[in-house]
Amino acid sequence: MKKIIRITLVVLLIVLIIIQFVRPQKNKSNRVANDISTKYPIPTNVDSTLKVACYDCHSNNSDYPWYWNFQPVAWFMNG
């Protein structure tokens, strides 16, 4: 029984190491064509709040947290 558990843990560790090399593409772009500030006039204080609170997820230039570098977390966050 211990041998089966040990083999299972080794296989799981190998799979976790292998999937670290399969990464989703990062969301980096300098396009601002669909930015809300190009369509509507936005006050400066609202614009700064939007950039801090919303642009991280709702833009084409995401800032990824440190745990994004580990799979399958990046796959989950990419979805």
Backbone as a chain_set.jsonl record, in Angstrom:
{"seq": "MKKIIRITLVVLLIVLIIIQFVRPQKNKSNRVANDISTKYPIPTNVDSTLKVACYDCHSNNSDYPWYWNFQPVAWFMNG", "coords": {"N": [[0.822, -1.197, 0.0], [1.936, 1.243, 0.803], [3.83, 1.541, -1.163], [2.301, 1.982, -3.469], [1.133, 4.439, -2.87], [3.425, 6.013, -2.726], [4.398, 5.816, -5.364], [2.264, 7.01, -6.705], [2.427, 9.641, -5.694], [4.923, 10.405, -6.706], [4.448, 10.3, -9.465], [2.464, 12.289, -9.631], [3.973, 14.519, -8.836], [5.805, 14.632, -10.958], [4.069, 15.189, -13.1], [3.116, 17.718, -12.284], [5.479, 19.173, -12.488], [6.006, 18.999, -15.247], [3.786, 20.348, -16.385], [4.408, 22.959, -15.845], [5.762, 24.024, -17.949], [3.947, 24.578, -19.912], [2.391, 27.267, -20.818], [-0.08, 29.876, -20.726], [-0.649, 32.604, -23.041], [0.472, 35.884, -22.266], [-1.408, 38.833, -21.515], [-0.635, 41.462, -23.032], [-0.557, 44.603, -24.399], [-0.384, 47.605, -26.309], [-2.467, 48.886, -27.391], [-5.014, 51.266, -27.372], [-7.454, 51.705, -28.434], [-10.057, 50.886, -27.751], [-10.363, 51.967, -25.285], [-12.056, 53.456, -22.567], [-11.63, 56.126, -22.034], [-11.052, 57.252, -24.476], [-13.458, 57.444, -25.703], [-15.288, 58.79, -24.063], [-15.404, 61.795, -22.093], [-13.542, 61.823, -19.141], [-13.287, 62.576, -15.732], [-10.261, 63.468, -13.947], [-9.834, 62.313, -11.383], [-11.602, 60.142, -11.423], [-10.577, 58.725, -13.56], [-8.044, 57.967, -12.588], [-8.856, 56.299, -10.497], [-10.166, 54.282, -11.939], [-7.979, 53.214, -13.362], [-6.464, 52.115, -11.286], [-8.24, 50.336, -9.985], [-9.705, 48.878, -11.932], [-8.469, 48.487, -14.477], [-6.585, 46.491, -14.38], [-7.751, 43.953, -14.719], [-9.629, 44.457, -16.702], [-8.559, 45.35, -19.212], [-6.227, 45.566, -21.975], [-3.746, 45.211, -20.978], [-2.674, 43.634, -18.675], [-1.667, 43.298, -15.245], [0.055, 40.901, -13.765], [-0.252, 38.798, -10.878], [2.171, 37.341, -8.548], [1.634, 34.622, -8.23], [0.662, 33.816, -10.626], [2.549, 32.642, -12.126], [2.601, 29.944, -11.703], [1.43, 26.794, -12.691], [-1.586, 24.983, -12.304], [-2.698, 27.511, -11.952], [-2.363, 29.774, -13.592], [-3.694, 28.948, -15.888], [-6.299, 28.853, -14.925], [-6.702, 31.567, -14.216], [-6.409, 32.717, -16.712], [-8.647, 31.914, -18.003]], "CA": [[0.0, 0.0, 0.0], [2.821, 2.407, 0.853], [4.491, 1.649, -2.457], [1.331, 2.571, -4.402], [1.018, 5.856, -2.515], [4.685, 6.639, -3.101], [4.41, 5.904, -6.832], [1.26, 8.014, -7.073], [2.971, 10.967, -5.379], [6.003, 10.688, -7.654], [3.801, 10.598, -10.748], [1.827, 13.599, -9.479], [5.044, 15.514, -8.836], [6.324, 14.725, -12.33], [3.05, 15.882, -13.905], [3.125, 19.129, -11.891], [6.681, 19.793, -13.053], [5.858, 19.077, -16.702], [2.81, 21.368, -16.797], [4.963, 24.303, -15.661], [6.292, 24.475, -19.227], [2.824, 24.894, -20.794], [1.899, 28.534, -20.27], [-0.925, 30.694, -21.606], [-0.047, 33.85, -23.496], [0.159, 37.028, -21.416], [-2.234, 39.876, -22.109], [0.128, 42.707, -23.087], [-0.799, 45.333, -25.634], [-0.383, 49.057, -26.157], [-3.643, 49.413, -28.082], [-5.97, 51.957, -26.516], [-8.574, 52.072, -29.302], [-11.32, 50.638, -27.062], [-10.3, 52.526, -23.944], [-13.225, 54.305, -22.293], [-11.226, 57.535, -22.049], [-11.055, 57.752, -25.849], [-14.852, 57.603, -26.144], [-16.01, 59.711, -23.189], [-14.534, 62.591, -21.206], [-13.531, 61.27, -17.785], [-12.522, 63.415, -14.795], [-8.957, 62.916, -13.577], [-9.923, 61.437, -10.206], [-12.274, 58.912, -11.828], [-9.639, 58.007, -14.423], [-7.02, 57.323, -11.747], [-9.517, 55.195, -9.787], [-10.367, 53.212, -12.914], [-6.696, 52.579, -13.667], [-6.016, 51.329, -10.135], [-9.194, 49.306, -9.573], [-10.365, 48.117, -12.998], [-7.682, 48.219, -15.679], [-5.779, 45.291, -14.241], [-8.482, 42.833, -15.322], [-10.473, 44.886, -17.812], [-7.805, 46.078, -20.226], [-5.331, 44.702, -22.743], [-2.425, 45.314, -20.384], [-2.87, 43.128, -17.316], [-0.542, 43.172, -14.338], [-0.181, 39.583, -13.195], [0.323, 38.568, -9.55], [3.29, 36.39, -8.531], [1.186, 33.234, -8.315], [0.292, 33.529, -12.003], [3.65, 31.879, -12.724], [2.465, 28.524, -11.393], [0.315, 26.098, -13.328], [-2.628, 25.399, -13.215], [-3.29, 28.791, -11.56], [-2.379, 30.655, -14.766], [-4.786, 28.5, -16.76], [-7.555, 29.286, -14.302], [-6.812, 33.026, -14.336], [-6.532, 33.057, -18.119], [-10.038, 31.643, -18.401]], "C": [[0.868, 1.264, 0.0], [3.519, 2.629, -0.485], [3.578, 2.301, -3.49], [1.185, 4.062, -4.132], [2.274, 6.611, -2.939], [4.774, 6.823, -4.615], [3.428, 6.971, -7.31], [1.777, 9.421, -6.814], [4.103, 11.351, -6.33], [5.433, 11.048, -9.019], [3.133, 11.973, -10.707], [2.864, 14.716, -9.502], [5.613, 15.705, -10.236], [5.345, 15.47, -13.232], [3.033, 17.366, -13.564], [4.36, 19.863, -12.423], [6.541, 19.973, -14.561], [4.888, 20.189, -17.108], [3.303, 22.786, -16.562], [5.498, 24.874, -16.972], [5.202, 24.808, -20.241], [2.13, 26.122, -20.22], [0.955, 29.232, -21.251], [-0.209, 31.997, -21.968], [-0.469, 34.993, -22.58], [-0.598, 38.082, -22.217], [-1.491, 41.204, -22.047], [-0.097, 43.373, -24.427], [-0.772, 46.825, -25.332], [-1.564, 49.699, -26.873], [-4.593, 50.049, -27.084], [-7.21, 52.361, -27.308], [-9.917, 51.899, -28.595], [-11.332, 51.168, -25.633], [-11.469, 53.493, -23.734], [-12.868, 55.79, -22.342], [-11.124, 58.103, -23.46], [-12.467, 58.007, -26.354], [-15.613, 58.67, -25.359], [-15.031, 60.554, -22.389], [-14.665, 62.084, -19.757], [-12.732, 62.213, -16.892], [-11.241, 62.698, -14.333], [-9.047, 61.965, -12.397], [-10.604, 60.111, -10.544], [-11.335, 58.065, -12.693], [-8.562, 57.299, -13.598], [-7.613, 56.163, -10.956], [-9.751, 54.017, -10.72], [-9.066, 52.479, -13.202], [-6.22, 51.704, -12.514], [-6.938, 50.137, -9.889], [-9.652, 48.388, -10.707], [-9.457, 47.679, -14.141], [-6.863, 46.945, -15.585], [-6.461, 44.097, -14.911], [-9.195, 43.226, -16.609], [-9.72, 45.796, -18.775], [-6.951, 45.075, -20.992], [-3.903, 44.773, -22.212], [-2.513, 44.916, -18.918], [-1.556, 43.091, -16.544], [-0.775, 41.895, -13.543], [0.442, 39.458, -11.811], [1.397, 37.481, -9.616], [2.825, 34.957, -8.721], [0.69, 32.871, -9.708], [1.36, 32.664, -12.676], [3.553, 30.384, -12.475], [1.227, 27.949, -12.063], [-0.329, 25.188, -12.302], [-3.301, 26.716, -12.851], [-3.387, 29.722, -12.762], [-3.476, 30.251, -15.732], [-6.126, 28.956, -16.224], [-7.75, 30.792, -14.472], [-6.964, 33.472, -15.786], [-7.96, 32.846, -18.622], [-10.943, 32.686, -17.868]], "O": [[0.577, 2.228, -0.707], [3.768, 3.766, -0.886], [4.044, 3.096, -4.306], [1.119, 4.86, -5.067], [2.188, 7.726, -3.453], [5.184, 7.884, -5.087], [3.737, 7.744, -8.217], [1.579, 10.309, -7.643], [4.217, 12.515, -6.714], [5.889, 11.998, -9.654], [3.236, 12.736, -11.667], [2.644, 15.752, -10.129], [5.874, 16.835, -10.648], [5.76, 16.298, -14.044], [2.944, 18.198, -14.467], [4.284, 21.042, -12.768], [6.929, 21.014, -15.091], [5.144, 20.901, -18.079], [2.677, 23.734, -17.034], [5.668, 26.088, -17.091], [5.513, 25.281, -21.334], [1.375, 26.025, -19.253], [1.166, 29.184, -22.463], [0.717, 32.425, -21.28], [-1.625, 35.068, -22.165], [-0.442, 38.198, -23.432], [-1.691, 41.986, -21.117], [0.145, 42.772, -25.474], [-1.101, 47.249, -24.224], [-1.65, 50.925, -26.952], [-4.936, 49.444, -26.069], [-7.94, 53.264, -26.897], [-10.831, 52.694, -28.819], [-12.232, 50.84, -24.859], [-11.818, 54.256, -24.634], [-13.72, 56.621, -22.659], [-11.111, 59.323, -23.626], [-12.647, 58.72, -27.34], [-16.468, 59.366, -25.905], [-13.947, 60.086, -22.043], [-15.77, 61.942, -19.234], [-11.623, 62.611, -17.249], [-11.17, 61.469, -14.337], [-8.403, 60.916, -12.403], [-10.226, 59.069, -10.009], [-11.303, 56.84, -12.571], [-8.211, 56.155, -13.887], [-6.946, 55.146, -10.761], [-9.552, 52.868, -10.325], [-9.051, 51.25, -13.279], [-5.629, 50.65, -12.748], [-6.458, 49.038, -9.612], [-9.959, 47.222, -10.457], [-9.658, 46.608, -14.713], [-6.485, 46.376, -16.609], [-5.804, 43.316, -15.598], [-9.344, 42.402, -17.511], [-10.191, 46.882, -19.111], [-6.956, 43.881, -20.69], [-2.958, 44.431, -22.922], [-2.434, 45.764, -18.029], [-0.484, 42.881, -17.112], [-1.703, 41.822, -12.737], [1.544, 39.956, -11.584], [1.517, 36.783, -10.623], [3.543, 34.151, -9.314], [0.329, 31.718, -9.945], [1.089, 32.024, -13.692], [4.367, 29.626, -13.003], [0.139, 28.523, -12.014], [0.396, 24.649, -11.465], [-4.369, 27.021, -13.382], [-4.403, 30.396, -12.931], [-4.122, 31.109, -16.334], [-6.989, 29.397, -16.983], [-8.838, 31.242, -14.83], [-7.586, 34.5, -16.054], [-8.413, 33.519, -19.548], [-12.151, 32.631, -18.097]]}, "num_chains": 1, "name": "protein.A"}
